[in-house]
Short mmCIF file of C-alpha atoms in Angstrom, two decimals:
data_model
loop_
_atom_site.label_atom_id
_atom_site.label_comp_id
_atom_site.label_asym_id
_atom_site.label_seq_id
_atom_site.Cartn_x
_atom_site.Cartn_y
_atom_site.Cartn_z
CA UNK P 1 -25.21 -28.36 -5.14
CA UNK P 2 -23.97 -26.69 -1.93
CA UNK P 3 -21.33 -24.73 -3.89
CA UNK P 4 -23.96 -23.56 -6.39
CA UNK P 5 -26.28 -22.43 -3.59
CA UNK P 6 -23.44 -20.46 -1.98
CA UNK P 7 -22.55 -18.94 -5.36
CA UNK P 8 -26.14 -17.96 -6.02
CA UNK P 9 -26.36 -16.53 -2.51
CA UNK P 10 -23.28 -14.33 -2.99
CA UNK P 11 -24.56 -13.07 -6.33
CA UNK P 12 -27.92 -12.19 -4.80
CA UNK P 13 -26.28 -10.43 -1.84
CA UNK P 14 -24.13 -8.28 -4.14
CA UNK P 15 -27.09 -7.48 -6.41
CA UNK P 16 -29.62 -6.73 -3.68
CA UNK P 17 -27.40 -4.79 -1.27
CA UNK P 18 -24.92 -3.00 -3.51
CA UNK P 19 -24.33 0.49 -2.04
CA UNK P 20 -25.16 3.77 -3.75
CA UNK P 21 -22.28 4.56 -6.10
CA UNK P 22 -22.99 8.30 -6.33
CA UNK P 23 -22.80 8.62 -2.55
CA UNK P 24 -19.51 6.74 -2.47
CA UNK P 25 -18.12 8.74 -5.38
CA UNK P 26 -18.75 11.85 -3.25
CA UNK P 27 -16.92 10.21 -0.34
CA UNK P 28 -14.02 9.44 -2.66
CA UNK P 29 -13.79 13.00 -3.96
CA UNK P 30 -13.80 14.35 -0.40
CA UNK P 31 -11.01 12.00 0.67
CA UNK P 32 -9.03 12.81 -2.46
CA UNK P 33 -9.38 16.55 -1.93
CA UNK P 34 -8.37 16.33 1.75
CA UNK P 35 -5.35 14.01 1.99
CA UNK P 36 -3.16 13.75 5.09
CA UNK P 37 0.43 12.66 5.55
CA UNK P 38 1.47 9.57 7.54
CA UNK P 39 0.87 9.98 11.29
CA UNK P 40 -1.33 13.04 10.59
CA UNK P 41 -4.47 11.25 9.34
CA UNK P 42 -6.79 12.75 11.97
CA UNK P 43 -9.54 14.04 9.65
CA UNK P 44 -9.35 11.00 7.38
CA UNK P 45 -9.68 8.64 10.36
CA UNK P 46 -12.65 10.63 11.64
CA UNK P 47 -14.42 10.39 8.26
CA UNK P 48 -14.11 6.60 8.03
CA UNK P 49 -14.80 5.98 11.72
CA UNK P 50 -17.92 8.16 11.71
CA UNK P 51 -19.16 6.38 8.60
CA UNK P 52 -18.65 2.93 10.18
CA UNK P 53 -20.51 4.04 13.31
CA UNK P 54 -23.36 5.39 11.20
CA UNK P 55 -23.61 2.02 9.48
CA UNK P 56 -23.82 0.22 12.83
CA UNK P 57 -20.31 -1.15 13.35
CA UNK P 58 -18.71 -1.18 16.79
CA UNK P 59 -15.79 1.19 16.26
CA UNK P 60 -12.52 1.72 18.06
CA UNK P 61 -10.34 4.70 17.15
CA UNK P 62 -6.77 5.78 17.73
CA UNK P 63 -5.04 2.41 17.45
CA UNK P 64 -1.34 2.79 16.71
CA UNK P 65 -1.82 6.46 15.91
CA UNK P 66 -4.96 7.20 13.90
CA UNK P 67 -5.84 3.57 13.15
CA UNK P 68 -9.55 2.66 13.06
CA UNK P 69 -11.25 -0.70 13.48
CA UNK P 70 -14.96 -1.46 12.95
CA UNK P 71 -16.42 -4.82 13.97
CA UNK P 72 -19.71 -6.56 13.30
CA UNK P 73 -20.26 -9.89 15.08
CA UNK P 74 -22.97 -11.78 13.26
CA UNK P 75 -23.20 -15.31 14.60
CA UNK P 76 -20.83 -18.23 14.36
CA UNK P 77 -18.27 -18.58 11.61
CA UNK P 78 -14.93 -17.20 10.53
CA UNK P 79 -13.46 -13.85 11.50
CA UNK P 80 -12.71 -11.95 8.28
CA UNK P 81 -10.42 -8.90 8.34
CA UNK P 82 -10.40 -6.39 5.46
CA UNK P 83 -7.79 -3.64 5.40
CA UNK P 84 -7.37 -0.25 3.78
CA UNK P 85 -4.77 2.47 4.31
CA UNK P 86 -5.41 6.05 5.50
CA UNK P 87 -2.35 8.08 4.56
CA UNK P 88 -1.25 10.11 1.54
CA UNK P 89 2.09 11.21 0.08
CA UNK P 90 4.21 14.39 0.31
CA UNK P 91 3.61 15.33 -3.32
CA UNK P 92 1.98 18.34 -4.98
CA UNK P 93 -0.91 17.16 -7.16
CA UNK P 94 -0.85 17.99 -10.86
CA UNK P 95 -3.87 16.07 -12.19
CA UNK P 96 -6.01 19.13 -12.95
CA UNK P 97 -9.07 17.40 -11.50
CA UNK P 98 -11.84 19.66 -10.11
CA UNK P 99 -11.41 17.84 -6.79
CA UNK P 100 -7.60 17.89 -6.84
CA UNK P 101 -5.80 18.34 -3.55
CA UNK P 102 -4.46 21.76 -2.64
CA UNK P 103 -3.46 20.60 0.83
CA UNK P 104 -0.07 21.41 2.35
CA UNK P 105 1.26 19.91 5.56
CA UNK P 106 4.50 20.02 7.50
CA UNK P 107 6.19 16.64 7.04
CA UNK P 108 8.27 14.71 9.56
CA UNK P 109 11.37 16.60 8.39
CA UNK P 110 9.78 19.95 9.37
CA UNK P 111 9.25 21.08 5.76
CA UNK P 112 5.83 22.15 4.42
CA UNK P 113 4.92 20.09 1.38
CA UNK P 114 2.04 19.53 -1.00
CA UNK P 115 0.01 16.43 -0.15
CA UNK P 116 -1.92 14.09 -2.45
CA UNK P 117 -3.32 10.59 -2.66
CA UNK P 118 -0.86 9.42 -5.33
CA UNK P 119 -1.19 5.78 -4.29
CA UNK P 120 -5.01 5.52 -4.40
CA UNK P 121 -5.51 5.04 -0.67
CA UNK P 122 -8.54 7.31 -1.08
CA UNK P 123 -10.05 4.79 -3.50
CA UNK P 124 -9.08 1.91 -1.21
CA UNK P 125 -10.90 3.57 1.70
CA UNK P 126 -13.99 4.32 -0.36
CA UNK P 127 -14.20 0.77 -1.69
CA UNK P 128 -13.85 -0.63 1.82
CA UNK P 129 -16.56 1.67 3.15
CA UNK P 130 -18.77 0.53 0.30
CA UNK P 131 -18.08 -3.14 1.05
CA UNK P 132 -18.72 -2.49 4.75
CA UNK P 133 -22.12 -0.95 3.95
CA UNK P 134 -23.00 -3.87 1.68
CA UNK P 135 -22.03 -6.50 4.25
CA UNK P 136 -23.81 -4.73 7.10
CA UNK P 137 -27.04 -4.32 5.15
CA UNK P 138 -26.92 -7.98 4.07
CA UNK P 139 -26.14 -9.36 7.54
CA UNK P 140 -29.27 -11.56 7.59
CA UNK P 141 -27.77 -13.58 4.75
CA UNK P 142 -24.35 -14.44 6.13
CA UNK P 143 -22.81 -15.58 9.41
CA UNK P 144 -19.43 -14.80 11.00
CA UNK P 145 -17.52 -11.69 12.07
CA UNK P 146 -16.31 -8.87 9.84
CA UNK P 147 -13.40 -6.68 10.93
CA UNK P 148 -12.90 -3.47 8.93
CA UNK P 149 -9.41 -2.06 9.53
CA UNK P 150 -8.10 1.33 8.39
CA UNK P 151 -4.33 1.47 8.84
CA UNK P 152 -2.30 4.66 9.33
CA UNK P 153 1.26 5.28 8.15
CA UNK P 154 1.37 2.63 5.42
CA UNK P 155 3.49 4.76 3.08
CA UNK P 156 6.37 4.52 5.55
CA UNK P 157 5.53 0.85 6.25
CA UNK P 158 5.28 1.46 9.99
CA UNK P 159 1.52 1.61 10.60
CA UNK P 160 0.74 -2.11 10.84
CA UNK P 161 3.47 -2.60 13.44
CA UNK P 162 2.24 0.45 15.37
CA UNK P 163 -1.27 -0.98 15.51
CA UNK P 164 0.04 -4.38 16.62
CA UNK P 165 2.25 -2.77 19.27
CA UNK P 166 -0.87 -0.91 20.48
CA UNK P 167 -2.45 -4.28 21.29
CA UNK P 168 -4.54 -4.58 18.13
CA UNK P 169 -4.99 -8.32 18.58
CA UNK P 170 -6.44 -7.86 22.06
CA UNK P 171 -9.03 -5.44 20.65
CA UNK P 172 -10.33 -7.56 17.78
CA UNK P 173 -11.31 -11.21 17.35
CA UNK P 174 -8.35 -13.17 16.02
CA UNK P 175 -8.80 -13.13 12.22
CA UNK P 176 -9.28 -16.38 10.35
CA UNK P 177 -8.16 -14.66 7.15
CA UNK P 178 -6.81 -11.19 6.21
CA UNK P 179 -7.79 -9.51 2.93
CA UNK P 180 -6.60 -6.39 1.09
CA UNK P 181 -6.51 -4.90 -2.39
CA UNK P 182 -4.51 -2.21 -4.16
CA UNK P 183 -5.14 -0.02 -7.20
CA UNK P 184 -2.55 -0.22 -9.99
CA UNK P 185 -2.35 1.61 -13.36
CA UNK P 186 -3.87 -1.23 -15.35
CA UNK P 187 -7.27 -1.28 -17.05
CA UNK P 188 -10.11 -0.27 -14.73
CA UNK P 189 -12.70 -2.99 -14.25
CA UNK P 190 -10.09 -5.74 -13.89
CA UNK P 191 -8.99 -7.76 -10.86
CA UNK P 192 -5.56 -9.42 -10.72
CA UNK P 193 -4.84 -12.18 -8.21
CA UNK P 194 -2.62 -15.23 -7.83
CA UNK P 195 -1.34 -17.54 -5.09
CA UNK P 196 2.24 -17.30 -3.83
CA UNK P 197 4.64 -14.38 -3.92
CA UNK P 198 3.17 -11.16 -5.29
CA UNK P 199 5.14 -8.38 -3.52
CA UNK P 200 8.80 -8.14 -2.54
CA UNK P 201 11.11 -7.42 0.38
CA UNK P 202 12.14 -3.90 1.36
CA UNK P 203 14.83 -2.45 3.59
CA UNK P 204 14.93 1.33 3.86
CA UNK P 205 18.15 2.90 5.18
CA UNK P 206 18.75 6.41 6.50
CA UNK P 207 22.39 7.29 5.89
CA UNK P 208 24.60 10.15 7.06
CA UNK P 209 28.16 10.46 5.76
CA UNK P 210 30.60 12.90 7.33
CA UNK P 211 33.11 15.31 5.82
CA UNK P 212 35.07 18.29 7.07
CA UNK P 213 33.67 21.77 6.55
CA UNK P 214 35.61 24.42 4.68
CA UNK P 215 35.24 27.39 2.35
CA UNK P 216 34.20 26.43 -1.15
CA UNK P 217 37.24 28.27 -2.49
CA UNK P 218 39.63 26.09 -0.48
CA UNK P 219 38.38 22.54 -1.06
CA UNK P 220 41.82 21.14 -0.22
CA UNK P 221 41.21 22.09 3.42
CA UNK P 222 37.97 20.14 3.67
CA UNK P 223 36.48 16.75 2.90
CA UNK P 224 33.40 17.17 0.74
CA UNK P 225 30.55 14.89 1.93
CA UNK P 226 28.48 15.79 -1.13
CA UNK P 227 31.08 14.33 -3.47
CA UNK P 228 31.40 11.37 -1.13
CA UNK P 229 27.66 10.72 -1.11
CA UNK P 230 27.44 11.15 -4.89
CA UNK P 231 30.20 8.59 -5.33
CA UNK P 232 28.37 6.17 -3.03
CA UNK P 233 25.06 6.53 -4.84
CA UNK P 234 26.70 5.97 -8.21
CA UNK P 235 28.66 2.97 -6.95
CA UNK P 236 25.56 1.36 -5.40
CA UNK P 237 24.19 0.69 -8.89
CA UNK P 238 27.12 -1.64 -9.56
CA UNK P 239 25.64 -3.98 -6.96
CA UNK P 240 22.74 -4.60 -9.30
CA UNK P 241 24.84 -4.83 -12.47
CA UNK P 242 27.91 -6.66 -11.12
CA UNK P 243 27.15 -8.44 -7.85
CA UNK P 244 23.60 -9.79 -8.21
CA UNK P 245 22.40 -12.70 -10.33
CA UNK P 246 20.88 -11.21 -13.50
CA UNK P 247 18.01 -13.69 -13.23
CA UNK P 248 16.88 -12.08 -9.98
CA UNK P 249 15.16 -8.73 -9.51
CA UNK P 250 17.01 -6.12 -7.46
CA UNK P 251 16.20 -2.42 -7.17
CA UNK P 252 18.43 -0.04 -5.20
CA UNK P 253 17.27 3.57 -5.20
CA UNK P 254 17.72 6.91 -3.47
CA UNK P 255 14.69 9.15 -3.04
CA UNK P 256 16.06 11.93 -0.82
CA UNK P 257 19.39 13.77 -0.59
CA UNK P 258 20.08 16.72 1.71
CA UNK P 259 23.36 18.55 2.33
CA UNK P 260 24.71 22.00 2.90
CA UNK P 261 23.32 25.50 3.35
CA UNK P 262 25.19 27.65 0.81
CA UNK P 263 27.13 27.26 -2.44
CA UNK P 264 30.30 28.65 -0.83
CA UNK P 265 30.34 26.22 2.10
CA UNK P 266 31.60 22.64 2.07
CA UNK P 267 29.25 21.09 4.66
CA UNK P 268 30.04 18.78 7.54
CA UNK P 269 27.76 15.96 6.42
CA UNK P 270 25.29 14.72 3.82
CA UNK P 271 22.08 12.78 4.44
CA UNK P 272 20.34 10.43 2.03
CA UNK P 273 17.94 7.49 2.05
CA UNK P 274 18.38 4.20 0.22
CA UNK P 275 15.74 1.57 -0.54
CA UNK P 276 16.76 -2.02 -1.26
CA UNK P 277 14.08 -4.20 -2.90
CA UNK P 278 14.18 -7.83 -4.06
CA UNK P 279 11.92 -10.89 -4.33
CA UNK P 280 14.21 -13.31 -2.46
CA UNK P 281 15.13 -13.27 1.23
CA UNK P 282 18.67 -14.47 0.53
CA UNK P 283 19.11 -11.90 -2.26
CA UNK P 284 17.74 -9.19 0.02
CA UNK P 285 20.29 -10.05 2.72
CA UNK P 286 23.10 -10.08 0.16
CA UNK P 287 22.08 -6.79 -1.46
CA UNK P 288 21.62 -4.95 1.82
CA UNK P 289 25.00 -6.17 3.06
CA UNK P 290 26.62 -4.95 -0.16
CA UNK P 291 25.01 -1.51 0.23
CA UNK P 292 26.34 -1.14 3.77
CA UNK P 293 29.81 -2.38 2.71
CA UNK P 294 30.09 0.14 -0.11
CA UNK P 295 28.95 3.02 2.11
CA UNK P 296 31.55 2.18 4.78
CA UNK P 297 34.43 1.61 2.36
CA UNK P 298 33.74 4.71 0.27
CA UNK P 299 33.88 6.73 3.48
CA UNK P 300 37.21 5.16 4.38
CA UNK P 301 38.67 5.82 0.92
CA UNK P 302 37.53 9.45 1.07
CA UNK P 303 39.15 9.99 4.44
CA UNK P 304 35.88 10.67 6.22
CA UNK P 305 36.68 11.67 9.81
CA UNK P 306 33.74 9.72 11.27
CA UNK P 307 32.22 6.36 10.41
CA UNK P 308 28.93 6.65 8.52
CA UNK P 309 25.63 6.41 10.35
CA UNK P 310 23.44 3.76 8.75
CA UNK P 311 20.01 3.17 10.30
CA UNK P 312 17.47 0.66 9.00
CA UNK P 313 14.15 2.48 9.40
CA UNK P 314 11.95 -0.10 7.67
CA UNK P 315 12.35 -3.81 7.05
CA UNK P 316 9.28 -5.32 5.38
CA UNK P 317 8.88 -8.99 4.44
CA UNK P 318 7.51 -10.18 1.12
CA UNK P 319 3.83 -10.92 0.53
CA UNK P 320 3.04 -14.57 -0.21
CA UNK P 321 -0.64 -15.17 -0.84
CA UNK P 322 -2.00 -18.30 0.85
CA UNK P 323 -2.56 -20.98 -1.80
CA UNK P 324 -5.83 -22.34 -0.41
CA UNK P 325 -7.42 -19.00 0.48
CA UNK P 326 -6.40 -17.44 -2.84
CA UNK P 327 -7.76 -20.36 -4.83
CA UNK P 328 -11.09 -20.12 -2.98
CA UNK P 329 -11.34 -16.40 -3.66
CA UNK P 330 -10.44 -16.87 -7.33
CA UNK P 331 -13.15 -19.49 -7.76
CA UNK P 332 -15.70 -17.14 -6.19
CA UNK P 333 -14.66 -14.36 -8.60
CA UNK P 334 -14.93 -16.72 -11.57
CA UNK P 335 -18.37 -17.87 -10.47
CA UNK P 336 -19.59 -14.31 -9.91
CA UNK P 337 -18.35 -12.88 -13.22
CA UNK P 338 -19.23 -16.00 -15.21
CA UNK P 339 -18.86 -15.48 -18.96
CA UNK P 340 -17.10 -12.12 -18.31
CA UNK P 341 -14.39 -13.74 -16.16
CA UNK P 342 -11.75 -13.72 -18.87
CA UNK P 343 -12.22 -9.97 -19.30
CA UNK P 344 -12.20 -9.17 -15.56
CA UNK P 345 -9.91 -11.66 -13.83
CA UNK P 346 -6.18 -11.61 -14.55
CA UNK P 347 -3.08 -13.26 -13.13
CA UNK P 348 -1.37 -10.80 -10.81
CA UNK P 349 2.25 -10.23 -11.90
CA UNK P 350 4.85 -10.06 -9.10
CA UNK P 351 5.57 -6.46 -8.13
CA UNK P 352 8.77 -5.43 -6.37
CA UNK P 353 6.96 -2.86 -4.20
CA UNK P 354 6.35 -3.66 -0.52
CA UNK P 355 3.34 -3.43 1.80
CA UNK P 356 3.28 -3.95 5.57
CA UNK P 357 -0.17 -5.56 5.31
CA UNK P 358 1.67 -8.86 5.75
CA UNK P 359 2.40 -7.98 9.40
CA UNK P 360 -1.32 -8.10 10.19
CA UNK P 361 -1.13 -11.84 9.50
CA UNK P 362 1.50 -12.36 12.22
CA UNK P 363 -0.15 -12.08 15.65
CA UNK P 364 2.44 -11.97 18.46
CA UNK P 365 2.92 -15.44 19.88
CA UNK P 366 0.37 -16.96 17.49
CA UNK P 367 0.32 -18.91 14.26
CA UNK P 368 0.45 -17.03 10.94
CA UNK P 369 -2.96 -16.11 9.52
CA UNK P 370 -3.69 -16.93 5.85
CA UNK P 371 -4.12 -13.86 3.69
CA UNK P 372 -4.97 -12.74 0.15
CA UNK P 373 -3.73 -9.53 -1.48
CA UNK P 374 -4.81 -8.56 -5.00
CA UNK P 375 -4.79 -5.64 -7.44
CA UNK P 376 -7.58 -3.80 -9.20
CA UNK P 377 -7.12 -1.65 -12.30
CA UNK P 378 -7.71 2.11 -12.13
CA UNK P 379 -6.97 3.49 -15.62
CA UNK P 380 -9.85 4.60 -17.85
CA UNK P 381 -10.48 1.59 -20.15
CA UNK P 382 -10.45 3.70 -23.34
CA UNK P 383 -7.19 5.41 -22.37
CA UNK P 384 -5.62 2.08 -21.41
CA UNK P 385 -6.68 0.34 -24.64
CA UNK P 386 -5.41 3.22 -26.79
CA UNK P 387 -2.05 3.18 -24.96
CA UNK P 388 -1.88 -0.59 -25.34
CA UNK P 389 -2.49 -0.42 -29.11
CA UNK P 390 0.12 2.33 -29.50
CA UNK P 391 2.67 0.57 -27.28
CA UNK P 392 2.60 3.44 -24.77
CA UNK P 393 1.46 1.72 -21.56
CA UNK P 394 4.68 2.87 -19.89
CA UNK P 395 3.62 6.47 -20.48
CA UNK P 396 0.53 6.14 -18.25
CA UNK P 397 0.95 7.89 -14.88
CA UNK P 398 2.37 5.39 -12.36
CA UNK P 399 1.69 5.25 -8.64
CA UNK P 400 3.52 7.93 -6.64
CA UNK P 401 3.24 10.31 -9.60
CA UNK P 402 1.77 13.81 -9.33
CA UNK P 403 -0.49 12.84 -12.26
CA UNK P 404 -1.85 9.65 -10.69
CA UNK P 405 -5.59 9.44 -10.06
CA UNK P 406 -8.02 6.54 -10.57
CA UNK P 407 -10.98 6.92 -12.90
CA UNK P 408 -13.90 6.69 -10.49
CA UNK P 409 -15.93 4.27 -12.61
CA UNK P 410 -15.67 1.38 -13.07
CA UNK P 411 -12.88 1.34 -10.46
CA UNK P 412 -15.21 2.01 -7.54
CA UNK P 413 -17.77 -0.63 -8.48
CA UNK P 414 -15.10 -3.27 -9.16
CA UNK P 415 -13.29 -2.49 -5.90
CA UNK P 416 -16.45 -2.78 -3.81
CA UNK P 417 -17.40 -6.02 -5.57
CA UNK P 418 -13.96 -7.53 -5.04
CA UNK P 419 -13.82 -6.70 -1.33
CA UNK P 420 -17.38 -7.83 -0.66
CA UNK P 421 -16.84 -11.07 -2.59
CA UNK P 422 -13.57 -11.71 -0.77
CA UNK P 423 -15.36 -11.45 2.59
CA UNK P 424 -18.28 -13.59 1.39
CA UNK P 425 -15.76 -16.23 0.26
CA UNK P 426 -15.01 -17.00 3.90
CA UNK P 427 -18.23 -16.05 5.69
CA UNK P 428 -21.02 -18.62 5.87
CA UNK P 429 -23.77 -17.90 3.35
CA UNK P 430 -27.23 -18.49 4.87
#
């Protein structure tokens, strides 16, 4: 009986206090049209912080860069943290939307680049603002503390650590549970969740290999670092095909390569970045070690005059959803959607991407905090179903694509519902 009363209470809260979707669609379009790169999210942070203050949250700004936290203490109960990201990607948008980004910013490498929300952080922020409005307006019907956290610099997986290093956990009540969602190019209106491992490990390496400069017409007098780097990047793929267990998932990729200033000059060095991704800690250690071994030995074979510089810039652990917390949330979703559950709720497939959200569950010197991380679909249902029938789901724009943009509805409504329901799973329903 108590479970049914709580379920009825959550349903009534969502129904009676659901925020205005047109207003939040306008917020989304504004955020989409005005993206900002990691560590430059000043305007974005101001928009979300001002909105939280208008709602009535106690807000603290500038945590770990442009991080924002809003808190509402509402009686006894659990402390529930919900997170969204603030930052966008260095990518020129090509969606053709009327609210497409035309923003350009100078990136960390000093180069001006197009900027867009190609990972749906704009939708994540809007959904979280909507859930925050819903929870604040319904505060007479629940008890506990809600912590709304907007994290900077997620794309480089450094923002959560920056906030923690800036004494985040001394500025907020210690969370009882941490919650976050992410848009993926599946059917909009769906929610995918499961206990256990859902995201993988990541190590990101900045590499510089050295050659000896010379005229392009006299290559015998130099050591070409471009050829050296190309050989390394080709050889790295043999780690996946010849050194790793085929039953495991391993991705080794290079996203940037910079060398030289002119076609007639053999340069002194070449710079590139390598990402290593797996689902297993032992496999991750093995793969990263193999990458570093091949880089060093290829340099030796090529006669490189200086040992390579290999710097690990990011090392992110996997995301393992808490069994108990995830099961509770799933039951709440099933109760809320009722007969529609089979159409809305899906089992979240493991994804080899990484997210530093997990670090927010590891307070310095404290016990790990249970957390739940889930996906929501963002592709227009008609487009998705047509692609599914034709066997062309792989042709849909993926995340980090210049064509990537969520359909606003029903993505926005589903995202607000999921976040609000996740919080109400752990707050006390009055």
